[in-house]
PDB file of C-alpha atoms in Angstrom:
ATOM      1  CA  MET J 287      91.125  90.425 133.628  1.00 52.00           C
ATOM      2  CA  THR J 288      93.578  91.826 131.020  1.00 55.00           C
ATOM      3  CA  LYS J 289      92.614  94.501 128.531  1.00 57.00           C
ATOM      4  CA  LYS J 290      92.942  91.903 125.666  1.00 54.00           C
ATOM      5  CA  LYS J 291      90.542  89.530 127.347  1.00 58.00           C
ATOM      6  CA  LYS J 292      88.056  92.322 127.956  1.00 66.00           C
ATOM      7  CA  TRP J 293      88.280  93.324 124.352  1.00 65.00           C
ATOM      8  CA  SER J 294      87.431  89.832 123.033  1.00 63.00           C
ATOM      9  CA  ALA J 295      84.612  89.499 125.586  1.00 68.00           C
ATOM     10  CA  GLU J 296      83.164  92.813 124.456  1.00 70.00           C
ATOM     11  CA  VAL J 297      83.306  91.692 120.735  1.00 64.00           C
ATOM     12  CA  THR J 298      81.671  88.471 121.531  1.00 61.00           C
ATOM     13  CA  GLY J 299      78.869  90.168 123.538  1.00 63.00           C
ATOM     14  CA  HIS J 300      78.346  93.394 121.720  1.00 64.00           C
ATOM     15  CA  SER J 301      79.782  93.161 118.194  1.00 61.00           C
ATOM     16  CA  ASP J 302      77.942  94.499 115.170  1.00 60.00           C
ATOM     17  CA  ALA J 303      78.685  91.109 113.637  1.00 62.00           C
ATOM     18  CA  MET J 304      75.455  89.510 114.956  1.00 72.00           C
ATOM     19  CA  ASP J 305      73.580  88.908 118.148  1.00 74.00           C
ATOM     20  CA  LEU J 306      74.756  85.669 119.765  1.00 79.00           C
ATOM     21  CA  GLU J 307      72.754  83.372 122.206  1.00 82.00           C
ATOM     22  CA  ASP J 308      74.138  83.520 125.701  1.00 82.00           C
ATOM     23  CA  HIS J 309      76.873  80.754 126.448  1.00 82.00           C
ATOM     24  CA  VAL J 310      76.956  79.549 122.917  1.00 82.00           C
ATOM     25  CA  PHE J 311      80.594  78.472 122.984  1.00 79.00           C
ATOM     26  CA  GLU J 312      80.323  76.670 126.262  1.00 79.00           C
ATOM     27  CA  SER J 313      78.865  73.482 124.723  1.00 81.00           C
ATOM     28  CA  ASP J 314      81.005  70.473 123.947  1.00 81.00           C
ATOM     29  CA  ASP J 315      78.693  69.556 121.093  1.00 87.00           C
ATOM     30  CA  ALA J 316      79.736  71.048 117.788  1.00 88.00           C
ATOM     31  CA  ARG J 317      76.300  70.500 116.296  1.00 91.00           C
ATOM     32  CA  LYS J 318      74.660  72.440 119.075  1.00 91.00           C
ATOM     33  CA  ILE J 319      77.060  75.360 118.576  1.00 89.00           C
ATOM     34  CA  ALA J 320      76.557  75.249 114.887  1.00 91.00           C
ATOM     35  CA  ALA J 321      72.709  75.323 115.265  1.00 93.00           C
ATOM     36  CA  SER J 322      73.060  78.185 117.733  1.00 92.00           C
ATOM     37  CA  LEU J 323      75.287  80.258 115.280  1.00 92.00           C
ATOM     38  CA  LYS J 324      72.968  79.514 112.477  1.00 93.00           C
ATOM     39  CA  ARG J 325      69.858  80.715 114.294  1.00 93.00           C
ATOM     40  CA  SER J 326      71.789  83.773 115.481  1.00 89.00           C
ATOM     41  CA  ALA J 327      72.987  84.540 111.961  1.00 90.00           C
ATOM     42  CA  GLU J 328      69.632  84.198 110.364  1.00 92.00           C
ATOM     43  CA  HIS J 329      67.754  86.261 113.037  1.00 89.00           C
ATOM     44  CA  SER J 330      70.313  89.049 113.756  1.00 83.00           C
ATOM     45  CA  ASP J 331      69.468  92.491 112.551  1.00 80.00           C
ATOM     46  CA  ARG J 332      73.182  93.469 113.330  1.00 77.00           C
ATOM     47  CA  ARG J 333      75.030  91.294 110.896  1.00 77.00           C
ATOM     48  CA  LYS J 334      76.800  92.902 107.876  1.00 80.00           C
ATOM     49  CA  ALA J 335      77.166  89.880 105.636  1.00 85.00           C
ATOM     50  CA  GLU J 336      75.151  86.776 104.614  1.00 91.00           C
ATOM     51  CA  PRO J 337      74.240  84.483 107.468  1.00 92.00           C
ATOM     52  CA  PHE J 338      76.730  81.712 106.590  1.00 94.00           C
ATOM     53  CA  GLN J 339      79.626  84.121 106.400  1.00 92.00           C
ATOM     54  CA  SER J 340      78.565  85.964 109.618  1.00 89.00           C
ATOM     55  CA  ALA J 341      78.363  82.675 111.470  1.00 91.00           C
ATOM     56  CA  MET J 342      81.682  81.298 110.260  1.00 93.00           C
ATOM     57  CA  SER J 343      83.375  84.628 110.992  1.00 90.00           C
ATOM     58  CA  MET J 344      82.132  84.505 114.560  1.00 87.00           C
ATOM     59  CA  LEU J 345      83.247  80.844 114.981  1.00 90.00           C
ATOM     60  CA  ASN J 346      86.727  81.753 113.534  1.00 90.00           C
ATOM     61  CA  PHE J 347      86.901  84.706 115.913  1.00 86.00           C
ATOM     62  CA  TYR J 348      86.118  82.439 118.878  1.00 84.00           C
ATOM     63  CA  ILE J 349      88.588  79.734 117.761  1.00 85.00           C
ATOM     64  CA  ASN J 350      91.283  82.423 117.246  1.00 84.00           C
ATOM     65  CA  ARG J 351      90.800  84.254 120.568  1.00 79.00           C
ATOM     66  CA  ALA J 352      89.348  81.833 123.064  1.00 73.00           C
ATOM     67  CA  GLY J 353      89.792  78.425 121.475  1.00 72.00           C
ATOM     68  CA  LYS J 354      93.490  78.385 121.085  1.00 72.00           C
ATOM     69  CA  ASN J 355      93.778  75.303 123.219  1.00 69.00           C
ATOM     70  CA  LEU J 356      91.122  73.395 121.259  1.00 73.00           C
ATOM     71  CA  PRO J 357      92.439  70.333 119.389  1.00 77.00           C
ATOM     72  CA  ALA J 358      92.530  70.746 115.638  1.00 78.00           C
ATOM     73  CA  THR J 359      89.843  68.006 115.173  1.00 81.00           C
ATOM     74  CA  ARG J 360      87.388  69.903 117.432  1.00 80.00           C
ATOM     75  CA  LYS J 361      88.001  73.117 115.377  1.00 82.00           C
ATOM     76  CA  LYS J 362      87.430  71.101 112.104  1.00 86.00           C
ATOM     77  CA  ASP J 363      84.254  69.452 113.657  1.00 89.00           C
ATOM     78  CA  ALA J 364      82.785  72.727 114.553  1.00 88.00           C
ATOM     79  CA  LYS J 365      83.455  74.242 111.084  1.00 92.00           C
ATOM     80  CA  ASP J 366      82.137  71.116 109.329  1.00 94.00           C
ATOM     81  CA  GLU J 367      78.965  71.120 111.468  1.00 94.00           C
ATOM     82  CA  LEU J 368      78.374  74.809 110.721  1.00 95.00           C
ATOM     83  CA  ARG J 369      78.733  74.087 106.941  1.00 96.00           C
ATOM     84  CA  ALA J 370      76.326  71.168 107.187  1.00 96.00           C
ATOM     85  CA  ALA J 371      73.895  73.336 109.089  1.00 94.00           C
ATOM     86  CA  PHE J 372      73.774  75.723 106.053  1.00 95.00           C
ATOM     87  CA  GLY J 373      73.660  72.881 103.578  1.00 94.00           C
ATOM     88  CA  ARG J 374      77.276  73.272 102.340  1.00 92.00           C
ATOM     89  CA  GLU J 375      79.876  70.776 101.584  1.00 86.00           C
ATOM     90  CA  PRO J 376      82.519  69.984 104.260  1.00 77.00           C
ATOM     91  CA  ASP J 377      85.942  71.425 103.625  1.00 74.00           C
ATOM     92  CA  ASP J 378      88.576  68.811 102.992  1.00 65.00           C
TER      93      ASP J 378
END
């Protein structure tokens, strides 16, 4: 494994951003990922921002590091589902 991959895995697993459920990004269902991120953000004692901002930041981190091969529609779906989970309007 390269140093870069180890770095992103370390951030995902041990970041002070928030505590994540195991294997959260392995699901193909954007709604399940959003629900998991919401639960994690609301219950984490390690996050530094509001729950929505922490959850969206972690999703963006995943997309930018590990999700480079995801189609644009899947990225948008995941973000829209996360916004919906927090009762926010979808981004157009």
